[in-house]
Tab-separated table of C-alpha atoms in Angstrom:
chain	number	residue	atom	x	y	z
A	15	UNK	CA	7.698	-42.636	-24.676
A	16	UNK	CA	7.788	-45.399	-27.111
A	17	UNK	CA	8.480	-42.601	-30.224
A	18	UNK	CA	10.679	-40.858	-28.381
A	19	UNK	CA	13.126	-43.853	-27.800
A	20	UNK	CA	12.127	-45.109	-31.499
A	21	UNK	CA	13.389	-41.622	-32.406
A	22	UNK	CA	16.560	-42.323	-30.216
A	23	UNK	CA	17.310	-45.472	-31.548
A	24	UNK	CA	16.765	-44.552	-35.102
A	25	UNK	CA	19.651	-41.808	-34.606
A	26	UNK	CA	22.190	-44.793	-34.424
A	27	UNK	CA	21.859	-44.409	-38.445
A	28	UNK	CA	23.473	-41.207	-38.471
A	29	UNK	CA	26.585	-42.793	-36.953
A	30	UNK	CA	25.699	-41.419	-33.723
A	31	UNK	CA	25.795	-44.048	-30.562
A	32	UNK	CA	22.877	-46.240	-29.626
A	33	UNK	CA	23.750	-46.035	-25.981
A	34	UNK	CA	24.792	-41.974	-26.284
A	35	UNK	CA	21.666	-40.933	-28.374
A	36	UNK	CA	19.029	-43.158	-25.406
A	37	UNK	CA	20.900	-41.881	-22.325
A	38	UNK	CA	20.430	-38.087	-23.780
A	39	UNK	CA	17.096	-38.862	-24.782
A	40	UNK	CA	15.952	-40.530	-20.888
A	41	UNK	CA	17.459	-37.077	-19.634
A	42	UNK	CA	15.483	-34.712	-21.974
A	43	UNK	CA	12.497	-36.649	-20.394
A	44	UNK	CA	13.289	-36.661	-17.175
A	45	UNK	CA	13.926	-33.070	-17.713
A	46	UNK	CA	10.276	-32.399	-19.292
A	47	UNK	CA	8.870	-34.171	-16.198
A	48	UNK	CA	10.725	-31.954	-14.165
A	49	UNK	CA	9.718	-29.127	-16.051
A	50	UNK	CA	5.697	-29.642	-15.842
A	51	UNK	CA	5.931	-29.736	-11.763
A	52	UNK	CA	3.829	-27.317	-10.802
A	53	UNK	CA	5.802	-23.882	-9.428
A	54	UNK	CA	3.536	-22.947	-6.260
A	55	UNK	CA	1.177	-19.959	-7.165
A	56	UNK	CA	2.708	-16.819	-5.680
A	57	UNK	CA	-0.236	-16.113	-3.704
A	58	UNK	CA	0.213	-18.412	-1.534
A	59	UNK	CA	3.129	-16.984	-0.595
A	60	UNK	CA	2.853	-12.958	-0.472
A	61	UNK	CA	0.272	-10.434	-1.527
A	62	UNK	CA	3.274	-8.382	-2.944
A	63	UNK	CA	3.491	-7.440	-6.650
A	64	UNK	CA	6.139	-8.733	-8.513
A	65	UNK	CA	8.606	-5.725	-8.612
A	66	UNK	CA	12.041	-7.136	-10.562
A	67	UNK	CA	12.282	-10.206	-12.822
A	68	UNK	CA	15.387	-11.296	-14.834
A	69	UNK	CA	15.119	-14.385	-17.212
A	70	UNK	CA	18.047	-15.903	-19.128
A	71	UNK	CA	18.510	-18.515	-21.873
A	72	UNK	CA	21.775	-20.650	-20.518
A	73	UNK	CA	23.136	-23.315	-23.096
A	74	UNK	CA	23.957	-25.580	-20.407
A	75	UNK	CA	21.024	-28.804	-19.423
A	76	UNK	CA	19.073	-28.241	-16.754
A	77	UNK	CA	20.218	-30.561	-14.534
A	78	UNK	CA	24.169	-28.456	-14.878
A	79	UNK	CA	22.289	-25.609	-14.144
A	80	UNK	CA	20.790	-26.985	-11.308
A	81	UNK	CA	23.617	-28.260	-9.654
A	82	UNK	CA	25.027	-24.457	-8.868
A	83	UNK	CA	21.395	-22.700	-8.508
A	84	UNK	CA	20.286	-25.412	-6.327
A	85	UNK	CA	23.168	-25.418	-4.038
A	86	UNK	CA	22.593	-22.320	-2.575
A	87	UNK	CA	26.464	-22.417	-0.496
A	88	UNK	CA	27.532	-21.621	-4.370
A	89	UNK	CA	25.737	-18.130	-4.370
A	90	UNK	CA	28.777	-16.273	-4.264
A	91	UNK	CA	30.236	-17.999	-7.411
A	92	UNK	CA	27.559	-15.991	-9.798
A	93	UNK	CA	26.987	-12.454	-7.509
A	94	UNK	CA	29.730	-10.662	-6.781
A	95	UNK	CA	28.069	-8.999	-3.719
A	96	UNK	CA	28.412	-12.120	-1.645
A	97	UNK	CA	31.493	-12.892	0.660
A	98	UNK	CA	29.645	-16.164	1.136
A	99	UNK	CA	26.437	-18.220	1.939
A	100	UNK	CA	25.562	-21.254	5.102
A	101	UNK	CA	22.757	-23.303	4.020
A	102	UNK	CA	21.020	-25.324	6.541
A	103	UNK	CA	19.097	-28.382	6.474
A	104	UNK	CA	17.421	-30.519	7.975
A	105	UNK	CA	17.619	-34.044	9.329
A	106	UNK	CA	16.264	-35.201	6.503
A	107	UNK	CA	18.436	-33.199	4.236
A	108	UNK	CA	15.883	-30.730	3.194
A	109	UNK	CA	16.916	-27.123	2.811
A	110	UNK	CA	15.729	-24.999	5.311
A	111	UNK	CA	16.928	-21.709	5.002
A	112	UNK	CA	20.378	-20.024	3.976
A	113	UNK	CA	22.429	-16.900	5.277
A	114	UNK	CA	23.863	-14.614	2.472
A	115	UNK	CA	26.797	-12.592	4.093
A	116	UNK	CA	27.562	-9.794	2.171
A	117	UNK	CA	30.718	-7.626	1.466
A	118	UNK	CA	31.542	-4.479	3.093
A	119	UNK	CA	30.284	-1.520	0.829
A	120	UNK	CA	32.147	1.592	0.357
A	121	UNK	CA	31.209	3.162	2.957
A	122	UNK	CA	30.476	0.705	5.540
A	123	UNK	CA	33.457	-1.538	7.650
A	124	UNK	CA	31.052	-4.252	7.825
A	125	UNK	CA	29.106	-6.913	5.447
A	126	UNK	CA	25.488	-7.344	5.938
A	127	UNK	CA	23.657	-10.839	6.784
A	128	UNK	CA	20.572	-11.803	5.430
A	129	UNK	CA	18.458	-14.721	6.305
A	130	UNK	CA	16.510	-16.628	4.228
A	131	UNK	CA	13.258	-19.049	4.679
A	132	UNK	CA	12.764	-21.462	2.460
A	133	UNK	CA	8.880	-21.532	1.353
A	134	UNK	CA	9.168	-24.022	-1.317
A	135	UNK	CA	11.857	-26.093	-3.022
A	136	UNK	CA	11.947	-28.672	-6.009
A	137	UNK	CA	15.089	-30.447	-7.486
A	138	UNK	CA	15.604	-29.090	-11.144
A	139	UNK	CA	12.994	-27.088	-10.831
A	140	UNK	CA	13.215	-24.322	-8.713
A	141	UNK	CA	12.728	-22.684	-5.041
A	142	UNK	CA	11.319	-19.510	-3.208
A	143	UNK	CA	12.568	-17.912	-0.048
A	144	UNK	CA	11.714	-15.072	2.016
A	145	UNK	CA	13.496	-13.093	3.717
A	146	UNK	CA	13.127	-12.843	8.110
A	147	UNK	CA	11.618	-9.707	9.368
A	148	UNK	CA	13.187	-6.619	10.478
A	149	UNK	CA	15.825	-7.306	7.738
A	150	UNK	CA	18.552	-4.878	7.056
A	151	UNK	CA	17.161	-4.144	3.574
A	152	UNK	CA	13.685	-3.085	4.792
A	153	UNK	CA	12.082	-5.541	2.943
A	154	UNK	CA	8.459	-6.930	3.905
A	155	UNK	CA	6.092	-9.347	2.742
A	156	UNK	CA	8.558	-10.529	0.420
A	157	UNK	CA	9.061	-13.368	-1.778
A	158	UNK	CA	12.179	-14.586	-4.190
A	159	UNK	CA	11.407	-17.255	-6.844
A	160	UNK	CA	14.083	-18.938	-9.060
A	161	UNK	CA	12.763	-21.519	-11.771
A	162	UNK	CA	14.327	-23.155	-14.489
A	163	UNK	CA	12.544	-25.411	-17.277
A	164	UNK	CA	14.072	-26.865	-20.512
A	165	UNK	CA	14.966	-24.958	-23.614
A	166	UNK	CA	15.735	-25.235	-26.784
A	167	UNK	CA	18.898	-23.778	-26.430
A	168	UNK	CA	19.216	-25.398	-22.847
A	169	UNK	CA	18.368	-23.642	-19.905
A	170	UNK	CA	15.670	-20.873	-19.710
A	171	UNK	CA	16.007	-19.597	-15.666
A	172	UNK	CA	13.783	-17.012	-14.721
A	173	UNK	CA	14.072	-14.991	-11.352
A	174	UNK	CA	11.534	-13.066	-9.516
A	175	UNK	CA	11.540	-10.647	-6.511
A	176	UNK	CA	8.052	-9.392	-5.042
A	177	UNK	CA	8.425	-7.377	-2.003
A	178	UNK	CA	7.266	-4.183	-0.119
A	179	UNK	CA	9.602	-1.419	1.454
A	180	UNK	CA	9.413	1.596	2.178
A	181	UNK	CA	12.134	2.985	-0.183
A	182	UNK	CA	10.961	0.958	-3.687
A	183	UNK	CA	12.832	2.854	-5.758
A	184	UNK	CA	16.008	2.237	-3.989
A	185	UNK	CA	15.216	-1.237	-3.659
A	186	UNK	CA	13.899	-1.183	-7.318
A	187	UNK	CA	17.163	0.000	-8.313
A	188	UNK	CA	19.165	-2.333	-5.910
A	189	UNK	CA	17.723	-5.654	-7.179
A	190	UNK	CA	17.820	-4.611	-10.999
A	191	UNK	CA	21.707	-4.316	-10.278
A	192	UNK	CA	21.958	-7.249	-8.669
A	193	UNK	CA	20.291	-9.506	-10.927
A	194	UNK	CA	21.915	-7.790	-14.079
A	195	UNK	CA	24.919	-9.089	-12.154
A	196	UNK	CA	23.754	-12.568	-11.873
A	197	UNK	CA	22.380	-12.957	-14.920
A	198	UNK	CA	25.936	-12.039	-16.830
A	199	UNK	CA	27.799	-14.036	-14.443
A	200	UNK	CA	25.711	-16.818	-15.731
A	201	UNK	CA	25.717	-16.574	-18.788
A	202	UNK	CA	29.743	-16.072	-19.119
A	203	UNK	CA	29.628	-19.106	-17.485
A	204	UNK	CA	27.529	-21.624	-19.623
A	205	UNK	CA	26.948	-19.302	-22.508
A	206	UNK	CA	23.563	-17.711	-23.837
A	207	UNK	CA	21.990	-14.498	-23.733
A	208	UNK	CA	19.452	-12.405	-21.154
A	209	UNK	CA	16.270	-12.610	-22.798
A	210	UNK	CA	13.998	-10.550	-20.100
A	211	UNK	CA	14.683	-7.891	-17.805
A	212	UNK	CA	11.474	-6.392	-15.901
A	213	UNK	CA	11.526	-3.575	-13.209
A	214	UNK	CA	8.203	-2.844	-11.545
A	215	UNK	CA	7.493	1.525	-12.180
């Protein structure tokens, strides 16, 4: 700690603010802190191989990126499949689970609902939900994970889906669409590139 604020400091030679170059520097730790909390081991969540993953580099801070990932309510802003999202929590303010409403397909008058459970959930760091049985997507035993950790270029968010259904390929298919989808909305948004796509064969 005391290099890294020695490093800040030293900065202010460059012409660059005292004040400006320590504040960024407290954040870029707070961020690495954030960063080496431990992300739950799947496991402990589902038996289900991991069958889609998107990851993207965002050149936007963590904690910017946070602020619409983590507020699940703002779903809709980044998929366009969503009409919109009700989080719930708890007395104590804790997230509890979250209802994505969908928009009417082509060939169907009515949106879909989907409820989510949330199994774990860390500020700047990420969460994991599952979705309630009998859901309209056939979906069991499944488990979505969102993390995000510090880059050099920002943000690096990576987003997981293990699941079992009895149609994988549609659902394959379906979630490799609908990520692709997120990840360009976010990456118009703050900037920066996809840097993984994964589909499970």
């Amino acid at each position: 700690m005391i290099l890294v604020l020695a490093t800040a400091v030293t900065g202010s030679c460059t012409g660059a603010s005292p004040d400006l170059s320590i504040k960024s520097t407290i954040k870029e730790v707070h961020a690495m802190k954030d960063a080496n909390k431990m992300i739950p081991p799947v496991s402990s969540f589902t038996s289900a191989p991991l069958r889609n993953r998107l990851r993207v580099e965002l050149k936007a801070p963590v904690s910017e990126v946070w602020a619409l990932i983590g507020d699940l309510s703002r779903f809709p802003e980044y998929s366009s499949g969503l009409e919109k999202v009700v989080a719930t929590h708890d007395a104590s303010g804790a997230l509890t689970e979250y209802v994505c409403h969908f928009k009417p397909g082509e060939n169907n008058g009515e949106g879909i609902s989907h409820r989510e459970k949330i199994r774990w959930y860390e500020p700047n760091r990420g969460y994991a939900s599952s979705g309630e049985e009998g859901n309209a997507f056939g979906l069991s035993n499944d488990l979505n994970l969102v993390a995000v950790e510090p880059s050099e270029e920002g943000t690096i968010l990576t987003w997981d889906e293990y699941y079992d259904a009895e149609d994988l390929d549609s659902r394959r298919a379906d979630y490799d669409q609908a990520l692709m989808d997120i990840g360009e909305h976010l990456r118009r948004r703050f900037g920066g590139a996809i840097v993984g796509r994964y589909v499970d064969r």
